[in-house]
Structure formats: structure tokens, C-alpha cells
Coordinates of C-alpha atoms in Angstrom, one line a residue:
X1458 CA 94.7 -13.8 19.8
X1459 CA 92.9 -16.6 21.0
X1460 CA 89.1 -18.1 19.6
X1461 CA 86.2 -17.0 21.4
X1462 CA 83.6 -18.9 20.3
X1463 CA 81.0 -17.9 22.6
X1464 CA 81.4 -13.9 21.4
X1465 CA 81.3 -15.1 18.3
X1466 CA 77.9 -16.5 18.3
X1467 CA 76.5 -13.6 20.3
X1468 CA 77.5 -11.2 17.5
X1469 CA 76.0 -13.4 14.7
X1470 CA 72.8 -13.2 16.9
X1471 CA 72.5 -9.8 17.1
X1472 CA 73.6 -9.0 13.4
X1473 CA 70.8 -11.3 12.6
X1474 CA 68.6 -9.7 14.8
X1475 CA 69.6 -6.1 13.6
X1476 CA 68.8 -7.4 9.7
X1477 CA 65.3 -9.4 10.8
X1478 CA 64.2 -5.7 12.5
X1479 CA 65.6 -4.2 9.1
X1480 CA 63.6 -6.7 6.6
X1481 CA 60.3 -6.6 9.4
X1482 CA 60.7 -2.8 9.2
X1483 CA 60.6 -2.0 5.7
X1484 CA 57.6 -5.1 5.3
X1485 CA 55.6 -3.1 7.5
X1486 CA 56.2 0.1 5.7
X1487 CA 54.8 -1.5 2.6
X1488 CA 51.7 -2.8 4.4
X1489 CA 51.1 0.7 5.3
X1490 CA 51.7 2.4 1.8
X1491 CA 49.2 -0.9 0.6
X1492 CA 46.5 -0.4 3.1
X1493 CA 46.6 3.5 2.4
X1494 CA 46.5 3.0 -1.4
X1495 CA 43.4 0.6 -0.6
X1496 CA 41.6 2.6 1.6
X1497 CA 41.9 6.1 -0.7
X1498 CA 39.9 3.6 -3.2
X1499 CA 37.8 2.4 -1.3
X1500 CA 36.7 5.7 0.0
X1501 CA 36.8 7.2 -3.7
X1502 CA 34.1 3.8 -4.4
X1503 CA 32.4 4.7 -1.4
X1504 CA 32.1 9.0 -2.9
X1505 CA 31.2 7.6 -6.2
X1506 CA 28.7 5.8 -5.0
X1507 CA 27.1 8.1 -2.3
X1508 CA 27.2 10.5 -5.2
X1509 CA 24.9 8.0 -7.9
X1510 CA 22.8 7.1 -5.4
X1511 CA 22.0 10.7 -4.8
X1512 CA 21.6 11.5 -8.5
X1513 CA 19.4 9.1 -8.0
X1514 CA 17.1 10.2 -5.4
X1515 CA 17.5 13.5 -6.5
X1516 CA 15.6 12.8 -9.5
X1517 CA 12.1 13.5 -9.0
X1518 CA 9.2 11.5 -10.3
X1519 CA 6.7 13.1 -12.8
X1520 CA 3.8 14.1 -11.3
X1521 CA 2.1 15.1 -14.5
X1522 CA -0.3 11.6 -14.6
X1523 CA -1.7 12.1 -11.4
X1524 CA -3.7 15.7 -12.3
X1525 CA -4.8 14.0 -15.4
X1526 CA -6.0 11.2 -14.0
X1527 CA -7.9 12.5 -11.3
X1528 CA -9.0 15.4 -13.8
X1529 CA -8.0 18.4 -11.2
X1530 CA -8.1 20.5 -14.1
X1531 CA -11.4 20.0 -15.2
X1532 CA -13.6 22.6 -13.6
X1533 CA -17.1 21.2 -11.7
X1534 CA -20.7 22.6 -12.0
X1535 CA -20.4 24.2 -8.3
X1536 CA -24.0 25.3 -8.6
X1537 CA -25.2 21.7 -9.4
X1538 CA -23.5 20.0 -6.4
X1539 CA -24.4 22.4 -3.8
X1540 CA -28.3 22.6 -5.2
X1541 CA -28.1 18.8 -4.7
X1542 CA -26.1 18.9 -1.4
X1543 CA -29.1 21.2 -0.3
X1544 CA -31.8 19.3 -1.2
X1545 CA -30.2 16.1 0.6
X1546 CA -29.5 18.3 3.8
X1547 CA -33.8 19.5 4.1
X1548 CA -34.5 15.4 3.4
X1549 CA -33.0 14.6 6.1
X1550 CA -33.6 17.4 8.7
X1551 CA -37.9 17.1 7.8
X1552 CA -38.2 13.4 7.4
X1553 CA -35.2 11.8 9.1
X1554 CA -34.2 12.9 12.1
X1555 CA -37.4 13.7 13.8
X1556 CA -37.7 10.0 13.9
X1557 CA -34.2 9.5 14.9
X1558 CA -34.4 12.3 17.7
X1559 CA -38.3 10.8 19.0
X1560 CA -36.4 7.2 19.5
X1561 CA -33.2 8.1 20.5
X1562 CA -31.3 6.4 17.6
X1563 CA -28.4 7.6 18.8
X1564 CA -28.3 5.8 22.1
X1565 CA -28.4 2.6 19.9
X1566 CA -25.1 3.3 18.2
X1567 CA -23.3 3.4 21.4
X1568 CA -23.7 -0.4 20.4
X1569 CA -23.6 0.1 16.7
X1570 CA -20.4 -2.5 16.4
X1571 CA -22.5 -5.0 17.4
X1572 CA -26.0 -3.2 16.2
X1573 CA -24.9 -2.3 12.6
X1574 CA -21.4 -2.9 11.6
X1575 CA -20.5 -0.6 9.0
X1576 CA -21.1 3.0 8.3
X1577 CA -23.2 5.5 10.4
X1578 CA -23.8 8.8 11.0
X1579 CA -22.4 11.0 14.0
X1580 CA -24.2 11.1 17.5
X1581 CA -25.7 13.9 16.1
X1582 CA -25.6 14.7 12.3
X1583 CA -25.0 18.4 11.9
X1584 CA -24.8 20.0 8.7
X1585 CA -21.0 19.9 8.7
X1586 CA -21.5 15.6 8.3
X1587 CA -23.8 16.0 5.8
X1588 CA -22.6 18.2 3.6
X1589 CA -18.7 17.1 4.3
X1590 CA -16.4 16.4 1.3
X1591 CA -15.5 12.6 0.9
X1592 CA -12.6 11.0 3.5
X1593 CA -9.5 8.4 2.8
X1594 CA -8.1 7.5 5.5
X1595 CA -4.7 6.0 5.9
X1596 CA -3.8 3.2 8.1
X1597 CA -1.0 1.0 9.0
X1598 CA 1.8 0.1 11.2
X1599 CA 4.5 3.2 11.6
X1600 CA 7.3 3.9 9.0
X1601 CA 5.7 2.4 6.1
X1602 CA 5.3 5.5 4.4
X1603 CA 2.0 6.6 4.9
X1604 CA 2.8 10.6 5.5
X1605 CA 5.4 10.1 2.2
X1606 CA 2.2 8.9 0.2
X1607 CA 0.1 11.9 1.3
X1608 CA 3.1 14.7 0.1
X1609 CA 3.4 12.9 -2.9
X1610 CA 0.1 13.0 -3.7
X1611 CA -0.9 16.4 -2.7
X1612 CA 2.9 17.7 -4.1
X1613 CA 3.9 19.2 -0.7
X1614 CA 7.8 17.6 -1.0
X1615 CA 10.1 19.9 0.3
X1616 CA 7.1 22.7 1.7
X1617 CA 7.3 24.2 4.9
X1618 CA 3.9 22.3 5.4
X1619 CA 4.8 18.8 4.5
X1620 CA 3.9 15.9 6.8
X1621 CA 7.2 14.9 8.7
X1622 CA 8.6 11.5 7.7
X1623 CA 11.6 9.2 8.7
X1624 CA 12.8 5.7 9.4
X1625 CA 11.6 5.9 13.1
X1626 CA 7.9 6.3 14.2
X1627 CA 7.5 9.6 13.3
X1628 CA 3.4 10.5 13.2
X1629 CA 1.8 10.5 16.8
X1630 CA -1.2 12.7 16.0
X1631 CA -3.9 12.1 14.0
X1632 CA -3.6 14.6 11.5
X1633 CA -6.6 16.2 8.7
X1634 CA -5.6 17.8 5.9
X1635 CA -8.0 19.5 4.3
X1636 CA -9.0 22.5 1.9
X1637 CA -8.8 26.3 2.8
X1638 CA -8.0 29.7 1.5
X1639 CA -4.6 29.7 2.7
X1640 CA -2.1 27.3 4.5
X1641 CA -2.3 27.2 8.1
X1642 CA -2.4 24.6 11.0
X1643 CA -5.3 24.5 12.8
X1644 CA -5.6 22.7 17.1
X1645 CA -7.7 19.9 17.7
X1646 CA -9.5 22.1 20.2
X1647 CA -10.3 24.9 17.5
X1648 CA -11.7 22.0 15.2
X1649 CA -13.8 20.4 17.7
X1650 CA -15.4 23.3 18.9
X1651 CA -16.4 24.6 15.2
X1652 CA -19.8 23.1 14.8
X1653 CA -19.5 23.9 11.1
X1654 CA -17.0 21.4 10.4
X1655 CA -17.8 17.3 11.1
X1656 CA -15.3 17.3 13.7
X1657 CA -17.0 18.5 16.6
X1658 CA -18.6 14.5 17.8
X1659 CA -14.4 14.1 18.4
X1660 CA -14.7 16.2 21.9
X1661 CA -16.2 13.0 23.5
X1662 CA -12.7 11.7 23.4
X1663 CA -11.4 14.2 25.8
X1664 CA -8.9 16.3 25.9
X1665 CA -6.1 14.2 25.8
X1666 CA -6.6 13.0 22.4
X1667 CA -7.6 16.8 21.0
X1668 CA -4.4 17.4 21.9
X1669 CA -3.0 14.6 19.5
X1670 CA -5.5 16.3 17.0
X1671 CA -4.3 18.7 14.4
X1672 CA -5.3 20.1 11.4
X1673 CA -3.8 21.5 7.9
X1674 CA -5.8 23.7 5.3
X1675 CA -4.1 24.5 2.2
X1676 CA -5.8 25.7 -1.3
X1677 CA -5.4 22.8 -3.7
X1678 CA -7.4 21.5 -6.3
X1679 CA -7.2 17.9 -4.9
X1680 CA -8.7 18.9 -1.1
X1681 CA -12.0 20.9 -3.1
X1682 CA -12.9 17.2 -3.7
X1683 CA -11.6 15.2 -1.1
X1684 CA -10.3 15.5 2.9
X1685 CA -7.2 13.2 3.6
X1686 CA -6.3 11.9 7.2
X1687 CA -2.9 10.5 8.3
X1688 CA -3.1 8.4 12.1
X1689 CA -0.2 7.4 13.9
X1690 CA 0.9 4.3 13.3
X1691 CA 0.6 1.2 15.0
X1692 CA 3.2 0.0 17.4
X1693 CA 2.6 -3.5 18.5
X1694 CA 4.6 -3.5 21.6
X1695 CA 2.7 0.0 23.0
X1696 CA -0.2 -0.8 25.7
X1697 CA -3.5 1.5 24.7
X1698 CA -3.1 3.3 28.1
X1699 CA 0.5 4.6 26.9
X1700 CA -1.0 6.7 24.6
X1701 CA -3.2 8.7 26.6
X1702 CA -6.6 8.6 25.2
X1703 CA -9.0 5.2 23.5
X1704 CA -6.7 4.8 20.3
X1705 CA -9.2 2.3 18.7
X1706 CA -12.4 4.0 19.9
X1707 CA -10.6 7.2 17.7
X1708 CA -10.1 5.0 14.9
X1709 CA -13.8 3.5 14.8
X1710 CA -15.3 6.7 14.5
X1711 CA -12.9 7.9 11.5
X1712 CA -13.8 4.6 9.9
X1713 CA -17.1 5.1 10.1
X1714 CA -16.6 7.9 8.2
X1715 CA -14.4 7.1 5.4
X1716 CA -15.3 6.9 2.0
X1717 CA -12.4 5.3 1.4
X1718 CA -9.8 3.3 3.7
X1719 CA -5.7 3.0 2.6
X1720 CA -4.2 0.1 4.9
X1721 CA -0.4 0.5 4.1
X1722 CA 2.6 -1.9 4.8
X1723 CA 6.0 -2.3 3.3
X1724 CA 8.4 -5.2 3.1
X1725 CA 9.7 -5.0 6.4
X1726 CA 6.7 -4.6 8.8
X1727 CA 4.3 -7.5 7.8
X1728 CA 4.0 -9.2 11.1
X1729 CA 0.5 -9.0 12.8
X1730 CA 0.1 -8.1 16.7
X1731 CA -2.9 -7.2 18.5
X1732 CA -3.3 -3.6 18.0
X1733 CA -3.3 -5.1 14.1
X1734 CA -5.6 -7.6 14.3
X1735 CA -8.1 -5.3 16.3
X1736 CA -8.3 -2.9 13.6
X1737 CA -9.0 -5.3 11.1
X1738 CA -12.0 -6.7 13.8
X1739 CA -13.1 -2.6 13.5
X1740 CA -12.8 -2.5 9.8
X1741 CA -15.3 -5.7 9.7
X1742 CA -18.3 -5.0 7.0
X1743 CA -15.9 -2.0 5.1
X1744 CA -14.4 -4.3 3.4
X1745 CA -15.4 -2.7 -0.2
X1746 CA -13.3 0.6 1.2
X1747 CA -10.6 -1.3 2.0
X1748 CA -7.6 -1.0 -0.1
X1749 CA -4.2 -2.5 0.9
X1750 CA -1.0 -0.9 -0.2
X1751 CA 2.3 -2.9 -0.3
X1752 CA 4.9 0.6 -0.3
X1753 CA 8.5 1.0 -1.2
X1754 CA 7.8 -2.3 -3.5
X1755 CA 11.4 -0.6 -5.7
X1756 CA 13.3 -1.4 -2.5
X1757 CA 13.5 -5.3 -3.8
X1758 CA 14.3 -7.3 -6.5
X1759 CA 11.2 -9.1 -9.0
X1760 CA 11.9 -12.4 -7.0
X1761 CA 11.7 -10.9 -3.6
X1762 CA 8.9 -8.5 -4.3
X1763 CA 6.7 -12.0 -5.1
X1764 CA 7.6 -13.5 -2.4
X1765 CA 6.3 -10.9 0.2
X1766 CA 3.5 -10.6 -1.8
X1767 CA 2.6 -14.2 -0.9
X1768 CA 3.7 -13.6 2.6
X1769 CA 1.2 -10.4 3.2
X1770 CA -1.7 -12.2 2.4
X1771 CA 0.0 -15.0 4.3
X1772 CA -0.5 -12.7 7.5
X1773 CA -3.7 -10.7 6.7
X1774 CA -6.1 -14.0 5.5
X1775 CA -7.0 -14.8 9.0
X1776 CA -7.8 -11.2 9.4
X1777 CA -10.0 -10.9 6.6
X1778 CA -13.3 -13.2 6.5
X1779 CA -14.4 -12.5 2.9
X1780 CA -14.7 -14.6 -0.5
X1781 CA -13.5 -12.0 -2.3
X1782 CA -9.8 -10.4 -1.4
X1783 CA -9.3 -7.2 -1.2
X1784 CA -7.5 -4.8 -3.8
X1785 CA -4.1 -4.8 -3.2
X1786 CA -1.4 -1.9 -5.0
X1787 CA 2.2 -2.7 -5.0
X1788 CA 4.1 0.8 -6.3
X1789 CA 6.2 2.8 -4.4
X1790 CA 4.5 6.0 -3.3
X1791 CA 7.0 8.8 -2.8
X1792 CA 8.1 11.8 -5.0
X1793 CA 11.8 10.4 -6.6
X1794 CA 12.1 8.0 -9.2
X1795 CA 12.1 4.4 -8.7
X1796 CA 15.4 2.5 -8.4
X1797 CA 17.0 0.8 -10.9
X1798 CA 16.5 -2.5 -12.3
X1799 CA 13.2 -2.2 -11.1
X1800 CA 9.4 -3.2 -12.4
X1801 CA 9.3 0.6 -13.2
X1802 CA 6.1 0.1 -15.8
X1803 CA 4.4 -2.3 -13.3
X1804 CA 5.0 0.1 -10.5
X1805 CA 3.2 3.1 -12.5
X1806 CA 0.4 0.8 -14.0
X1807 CA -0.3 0.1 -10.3
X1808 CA -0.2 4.0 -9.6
X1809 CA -2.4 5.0 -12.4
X1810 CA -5.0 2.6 -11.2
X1811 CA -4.9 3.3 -7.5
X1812 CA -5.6 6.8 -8.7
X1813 CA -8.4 5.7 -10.7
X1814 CA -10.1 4.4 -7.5
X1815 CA -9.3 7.6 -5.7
X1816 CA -11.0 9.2 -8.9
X1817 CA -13.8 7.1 -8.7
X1818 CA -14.7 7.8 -5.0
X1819 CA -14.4 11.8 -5.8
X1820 CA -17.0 11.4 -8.9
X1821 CA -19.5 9.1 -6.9
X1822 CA -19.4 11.3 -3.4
X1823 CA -22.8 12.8 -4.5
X1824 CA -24.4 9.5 -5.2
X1825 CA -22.4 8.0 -2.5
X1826 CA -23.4 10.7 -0.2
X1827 CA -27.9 10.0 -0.8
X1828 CA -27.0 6.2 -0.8
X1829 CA -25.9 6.6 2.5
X1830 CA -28.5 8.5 3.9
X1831 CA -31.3 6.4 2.5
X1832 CA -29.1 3.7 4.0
X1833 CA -29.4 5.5 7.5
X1834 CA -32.9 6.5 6.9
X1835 CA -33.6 2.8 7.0
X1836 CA -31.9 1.6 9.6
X1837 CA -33.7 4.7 11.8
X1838 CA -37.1 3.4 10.6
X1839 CA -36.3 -0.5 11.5
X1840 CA -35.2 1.2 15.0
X1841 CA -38.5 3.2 15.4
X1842 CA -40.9 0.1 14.3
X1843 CA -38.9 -2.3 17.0
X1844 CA -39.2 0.5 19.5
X1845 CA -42.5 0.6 19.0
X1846 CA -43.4 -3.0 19.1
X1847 CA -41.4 -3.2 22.6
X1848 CA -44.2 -0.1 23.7
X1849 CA -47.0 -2.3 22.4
X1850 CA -45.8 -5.7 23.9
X1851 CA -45.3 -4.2 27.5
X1852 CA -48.9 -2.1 27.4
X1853 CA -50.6 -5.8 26.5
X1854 CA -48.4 -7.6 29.0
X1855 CA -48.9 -5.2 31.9
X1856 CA -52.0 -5.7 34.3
X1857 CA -53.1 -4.0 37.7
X1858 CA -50.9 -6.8 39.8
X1859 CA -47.9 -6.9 37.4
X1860 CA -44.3 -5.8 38.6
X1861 CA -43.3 -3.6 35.2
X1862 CA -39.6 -4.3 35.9
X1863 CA -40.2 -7.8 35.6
X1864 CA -42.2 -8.0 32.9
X1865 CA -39.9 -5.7 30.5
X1866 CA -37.4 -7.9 32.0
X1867 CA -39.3 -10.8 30.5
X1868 CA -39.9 -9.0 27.0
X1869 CA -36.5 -7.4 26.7
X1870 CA -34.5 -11.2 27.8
X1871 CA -36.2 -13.0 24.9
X1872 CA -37.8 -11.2 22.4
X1873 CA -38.3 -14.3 19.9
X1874 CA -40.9 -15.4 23.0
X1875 CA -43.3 -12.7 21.8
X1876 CA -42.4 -12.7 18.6
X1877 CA -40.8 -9.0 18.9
X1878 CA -38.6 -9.3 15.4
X1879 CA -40.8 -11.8 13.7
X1880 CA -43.8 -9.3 13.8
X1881 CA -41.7 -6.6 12.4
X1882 CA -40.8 -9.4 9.2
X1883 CA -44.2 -10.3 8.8
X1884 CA -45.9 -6.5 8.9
X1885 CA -43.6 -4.7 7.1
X1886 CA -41.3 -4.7 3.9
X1887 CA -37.8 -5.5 6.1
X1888 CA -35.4 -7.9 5.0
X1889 CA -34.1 -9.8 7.6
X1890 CA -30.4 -9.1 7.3
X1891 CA -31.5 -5.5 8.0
X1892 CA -32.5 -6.4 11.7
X1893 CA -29.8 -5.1 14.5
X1894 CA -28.3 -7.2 17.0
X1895 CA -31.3 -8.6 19.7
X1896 CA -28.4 -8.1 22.0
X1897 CA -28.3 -4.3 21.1
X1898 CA -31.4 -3.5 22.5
X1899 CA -31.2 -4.9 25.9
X1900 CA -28.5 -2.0 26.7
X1901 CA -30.5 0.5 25.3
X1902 CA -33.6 -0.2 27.4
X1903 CA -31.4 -0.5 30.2
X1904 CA -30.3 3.2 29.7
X1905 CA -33.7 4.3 28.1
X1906 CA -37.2 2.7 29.8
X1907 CA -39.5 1.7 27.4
X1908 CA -42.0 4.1 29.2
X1909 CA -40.2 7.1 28.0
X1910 CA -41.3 6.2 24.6
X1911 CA -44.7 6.5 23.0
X1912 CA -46.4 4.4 20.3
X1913 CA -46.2 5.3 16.4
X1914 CA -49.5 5.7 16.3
X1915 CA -48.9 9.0 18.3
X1916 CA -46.0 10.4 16.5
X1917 CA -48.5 11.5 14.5
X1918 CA -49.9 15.7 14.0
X1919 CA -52.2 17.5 12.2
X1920 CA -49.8 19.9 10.6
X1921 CA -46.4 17.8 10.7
X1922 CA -48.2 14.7 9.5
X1923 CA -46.6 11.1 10.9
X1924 CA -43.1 10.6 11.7
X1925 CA -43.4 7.1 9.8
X1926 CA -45.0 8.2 6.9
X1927 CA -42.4 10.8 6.3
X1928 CA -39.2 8.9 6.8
X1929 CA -40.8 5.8 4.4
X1930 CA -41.7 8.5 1.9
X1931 CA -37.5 9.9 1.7
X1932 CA -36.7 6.1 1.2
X1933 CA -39.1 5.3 -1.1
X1934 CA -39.8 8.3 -3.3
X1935 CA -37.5 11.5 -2.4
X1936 CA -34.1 9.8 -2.1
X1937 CA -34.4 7.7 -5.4
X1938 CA -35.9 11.1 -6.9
X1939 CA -32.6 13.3 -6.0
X1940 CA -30.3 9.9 -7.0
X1941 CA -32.1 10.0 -10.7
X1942 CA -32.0 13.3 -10.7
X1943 CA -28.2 13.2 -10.3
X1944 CA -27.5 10.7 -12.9
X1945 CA -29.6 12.0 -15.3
X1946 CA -27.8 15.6 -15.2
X1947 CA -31.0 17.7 -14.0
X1948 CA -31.4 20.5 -11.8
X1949 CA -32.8 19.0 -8.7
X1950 CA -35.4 20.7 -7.4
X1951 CA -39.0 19.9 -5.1
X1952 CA -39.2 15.8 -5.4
X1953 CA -41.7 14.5 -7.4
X1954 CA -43.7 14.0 -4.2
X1955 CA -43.8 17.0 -2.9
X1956 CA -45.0 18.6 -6.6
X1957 CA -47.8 16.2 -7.1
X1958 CA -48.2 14.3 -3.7
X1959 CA -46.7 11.3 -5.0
X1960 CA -50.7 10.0 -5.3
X1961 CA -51.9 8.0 -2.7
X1962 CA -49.7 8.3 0.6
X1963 CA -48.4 5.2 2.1
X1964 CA -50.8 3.7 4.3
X1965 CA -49.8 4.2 8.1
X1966 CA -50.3 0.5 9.2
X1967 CA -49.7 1.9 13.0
X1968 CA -52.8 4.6 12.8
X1969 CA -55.9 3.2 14.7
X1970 CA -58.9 3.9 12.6
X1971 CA -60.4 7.5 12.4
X1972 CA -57.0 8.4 14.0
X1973 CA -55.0 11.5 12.5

């Protein structure tokens, strides 16, 4: 048979062939029984793990240290507080407001950012401002955990009535929680038409943002003391018009109003925008309410928790234009225990002492409460002596041939020409940092004409006695009277001045002689 060498290399070939498919085969066989054996660990790891970090957030943080140290079980002398609240409410409505209401305070503070910056009373101050229970307000940009804070503090985890939460904005309504007999939701359009409450000034807003308005009563001991109110959170990249109603006009008014002010921020979310950096412009001369809160501080290491530290007042010092820099509390405010490895004792040291601020703003809100109104009080009686020195400079201006438009014009353009706030200085115990805004007071003439108004020295009656008088006698004798009163522990009662006449009565320097 003869050699066919050709054949023969074809069959080596293909026996070759057939054994590299063979030894390819059974190699990729064992890369399959390897990459299952692999996987099955990996995803075991992966249970294992799911299944610690749950035990971990399962665990629940002890909430014991927050009733002690805000004393929710120490029962209050009802009778005392509402005695005083009373008192405060009549100083105001006799001595006050008849001043305010004769010179149309209230169309100043449609200026008051520029007027007074700081605290004021409502367009109208019904008994539902007065007597209302202190307010903290939380602020901040969204997801930071501002809602989380508010069911940890208040124990609502895992209620029907908890405040929603999750990694995406979550909170688009400006939400009050507050105290009542049972739980319940209450409409923005159901709060601002109850005159009793001090959200009724929030209809001005329209109905847009009443919409975006809701309210929670619940009985807890916390809320007898204190009203709490979560806002939606600040998106940098939303125009104000996308929202439907004046988002920062909103926020002015509830800042006007807090007691105290929470401005929250976690690790991630520590850039500054516009809609930022005007609320910090709003919250200009509340700075001693302000408190900033660094959250979810157990989400990062020690060395990483410093550095953005540094970096959050990196971003907030050209915001804030004070010596002193605000309070800042790094903890992690939710209801599970902090994560491992963490500054767990710096974390509730930082707790306790936020708390203790809280604490501090519940056990002042009397005193807090006649501060303010003397505060007021003031500022309505600087209003009503430069209103009145406007009247006067215009009546010794005018003559037969005068144009009155032009000469208020005059006045009302440059007030330091006839010595308008100087005069008021010179004649009266005012401190000059007291004064509003010059600027102020050429809108409100423009809305209100000085003729509409008339002279101190006829606010004066026989039985009612002079609107001056009155309101320098609550700041300088009935006020300070109910504030000893409170310190001091006694039951307060008719003021000193109104049981003996305080002696001689301040000396109306506005009354033309032989005049009532």
C-alpha cells in the first residue's frame, strides 16, 4: 500500500484538533464550577453583610436622655403662666396698640427688612401671637434630614403620623406640628382661617401656598411647651416661580417668629446657591437664634468628619457677617444607633447640649415673650414720635401759596435738612441705633399722607388719657414690673403703677400747656 503523506497530515490535524476541543472543553468546565463556587461566596458575603448592617439599624437609639433633659416630666405651674400670659396680653391691647393702630405701624413693616431687621409682630397681633407657645424652625437644603430630626425628637418613628423622609427631596409643604387633644392633620385653609391660632396673617400669601400648608396636632408633652415647623427644602437649581407661591416672602415671616432657628446640612450638600445665600440675607440680625447642625456626622470617619467641618464654615463665612460664629452641633439626629467606629460619646455630648438649648428657649418663653413686647412697644413709640415730627414739620412749612406736595416732597427727600431724626435724639431718651431706616419712611408716606395723621398732642382724652404716656409707662414701669415679677416667683397681678399711680406720671413733652 503505498505512503500518502498528505492524508497523513490531515489526520494528525484533526486528532489534534479533536484533543485541543477536548482539553478547551473541560478548562472551561472548571472556570464555570470556579466562578460558581465564587459567586455562592460572594453572595453569602453580600447576605452576611446586608444582614449586620440591618442589626445595625435595627437597633434603636435610647431616647431616655432627651425627657430628662428637657424635664418633660416635670409638671409646670399652669396657673402661673397663664396669669402672666394674661397680664401681658391687657398691656399690650390698653397701652400698645392704640398707638400702633393711630400711626399705622403696620404699614411700616411692609418695609421692616430694611425698617427693623429682626423680630416683629404680625400685621395685626391677635391674641393667638401673643399668647402663642415658642417656635424652632428648621431650615436647610432638602435630604439633610431635617423631618428625621423632628420624629426623633418628638418619638413618632414608625407612627402612622411621622414626617415622610428619603434620599430624594421629600418635604414640599411647610409643615406645623403642634399640640392637641388627639392626632389629626389639619389644611392650611382651616389654620388660616382660625383667628385663634397665629396663623391667620399667612392668607396674605394666597392660596397657592395654603395649599403647601399643613398642619399636625398630636398630645405630647414636648408640643405643651413648644410648636415645631419643618419647610421644604431648598433646591438650588428651582426658579421661585416653579413653586407657585413667594418662597422667601413665606420664610421671612416664619423667621420673624421663631424663637429659635435649626439651619441643617449634612456632608454631602454643603455648596451655597442663591436660594442659600438669600436666606442667610433674611436671617440677618437673628443671628443669636441661629443654630447650625452638621447631620448624619456617623456617616464618616474622625478624619473626614474634620475636614467638612472646616469646609462648612468654609462656605457659610461669607454668609455670616458677625464676630462671633454661630453654634454649630455635629451628632447624628435620627432614632437608630450610630455606626460603628464612630465618635459615639462626642456625638451624644453634642445631643445633650443641643437639647439644653432647646431646654433653655422653653424655660425663658415667658421672659422671652415680655422682652419682646417691650421690644415692640419701643419700636411703636420711636414710629409714633417720627410720625409726629413729620405732622409738625409740614404744618410749620406750609403757607397760603405753598404747593403741599412739594413741600412734603421736600421734608420726606431729606429729612436730616430739618433735622427730622436729630430732633427726636435730642428730645427724647432714644438711642440712635434704635432709629428705622430714613429710607423706610418715604414708602410709607407715599401710601399714607401725612395729613391723615394728627399731632401727639391730640392723641390725647379725658377718660383714655394720652396714647404716649401710656405706651412709655408699659416700657418703663409695667413690663419691667411683670418681668420681676416672673423671676422673682410671684403671682403677678395689677403693676405697681396701676396700684399706686407709679407717683408722678411721665411728663407729656408733646402737651401744649393747659392742654388735657
Amino acid at each position: 500500500m503505498p505512503f500518502n503523506l498528505p492524508a497523513l497530515v490531515y489526520i494528525v490535524c484533526v486528532t489534534i484538533r479533536v484533543l485541543l476541543a477536548a482539553i478547551m472543553k473541560g478548562t472551561l468546565l472548571i472556570c464555570c464550577f470556579l466562578s460558581l463556587l465564587l459567586l455562592q461566596a460572594t453572595a453569602g458575603k453580600t447576605f452576611e453583610e446586608e444582614e449586620e448592617e440591618e442589626d445595625v439599624t435595627s437597633v434603636l437609639r435610647d431616647r431616655s436622655h432627651i425627657d430628662e433633659t428637657l424635664r418633660l416630666a416635670t409638671e409646670e405651674k399652669a396657673g402661673d403662666y397663664a396669669a402672666a400670659l394674661e397680664r401681658l396680653r391687657k398691656i399690650y391691647h390698653t397701652s400698645i396698640k392704640p398707638m400702633e393702630q393711630a400711626y399705622k405701624y403696620n404699614e411700616l413693616r411692609q418695609h421692616e427688612i430694611s425698617a427693623y431687621p429682626g423680630r416683629t409682630l404680625g400685621d395685626s397681633a391677635t391674641d393667638g401671637e401673643i399668647t402663642s407657645k415658642p417656635m424652632v424652625l428648621f431650615l436647610g437644603p432638602w435630604s439633610v434630614g431635617k423631618s428625621s430630626m423632628i420624629n426623633y425628637l418628638l418619638g413618632m418613628h414608625d407612627s402612622p403620623y411621622q414626617l415622610y423622609t428619603g434620599a430624594e427631596p421629600t418635604t414640599s409643604e411647610f409643615t406645623v406640628i403642634m399640640h392637641g387633644e388627639k392626632i389629626r392633620s389639619v389644611e392650611g385653609i382651616v389654620m388660616a382661617a382660625d383667628s385663634s391660632r397665629s396663623f391667620s396673617p399667612l392668607e396674605k400669601f394666597g392660596q397657592n401656598f395654603l395649599e403647601k400648608l399643613i398642619g399636625i396636632e398630636m398630645p405630647h408633652k414636648l408640643l405643651e411647651r413648644v410648636t415645631f415647623v419643618d419647610t421644604p427644602g431648598i433646591i438650588e437649581n428651582r426658579k421661585q416661580q416653579e413653586r407657585g407661591y413667594p418662597f422667601n416672602d413665606v420664610c421671612q415671616w416664619f423667621i420673624d417668629r421663631a424663637d429659635l432657628i435649626f439651619v441643617v446640612f449634612d456632608p454631602t450638600k454643603l455648596d451655597v446657591g442663591l436660594e442659600l445665600e438669600m436666606l442667610f440675607r433674611q436671617l440677618k440680625g437673628r443671628e443669636s437664634q441661629i443654630r447650625i447642625i452638621l447631620n448624619k456626622a456617623d456617616n464618616l470617619a474622625t478624619q473626614d468628619l474634620m475636614r467638612v467641618y472646616g469646609a462648612l464654615f468654609w462656605s457659610l463665612a461669607p454668609l455670616i457677617n458677625v464676630t462671633e460664629p454661630p453654634r454649630v452641633y455635629v451628632s447624628s439626629f435620627w432614632p437608630y444607633d450610630y455606626a460603628p467606629d464612630t465618635s459615639r460619646e462626642l456625638f451624644k455630648r453634642e445631643e445633650i447640649s443641643l437639647l439644653e438649648d432647646l431646654n433653655q428657649v422653653i424655660e425663658n418663653r415667658m421672659e422671652n415673650k415680655i422682652a419682646f413686647i417691650r421690644q415692640h412697644g419701643i419700636r411703636v413709640r420711636i414710629h409714633g414720635l417720627l410720625v409726629d415730627r413729620y405732622v409738625q414739620t409740614f404744618k410749620e412749612k406750609m403757607s397760603f401759596f405753598s404747593d403741599p406736595e412739594l413741600v412734603f416732597k421736600e421734608i420726606v427727600d431729606d429729612p436730616d435738612k430739618f433735622y427730622i431724626f436729630k430732633s427726636i435724639l435730642a428730645k427724647t431718651n432714644v438711642s440712635k441705633f434704635d432709629l428705622p431706616n430714613r429710607d423706610a419712611y418715604r414708602d410709607f408716606f407715599g401710601i399714607n399722607p401725612v395729613t391723615n395723621f394728627k399731632p401727639l398732642t391730640a392723641q390725647c382724652s379725658y377718660m383714655g388719657g394720652c396714647l404716649l404716656e401710656k405706651i412709655e409707662r408699659a416700657i418703663t414701669n409695667e413690663l419691667p414690673a411683670l418681668l420681676s415679677s416672673i423671676n422673682s416667683g410671684k403671682q403677678p397681678g395689677l403693676s405697681s403703677c396701676e396700684a399706686t399711680g407709679c407717683g408722678e406720671k411721665p411728663k407729656n413733652r408733646y402737651r401744649k400747656n393747659g392742654g388735657k
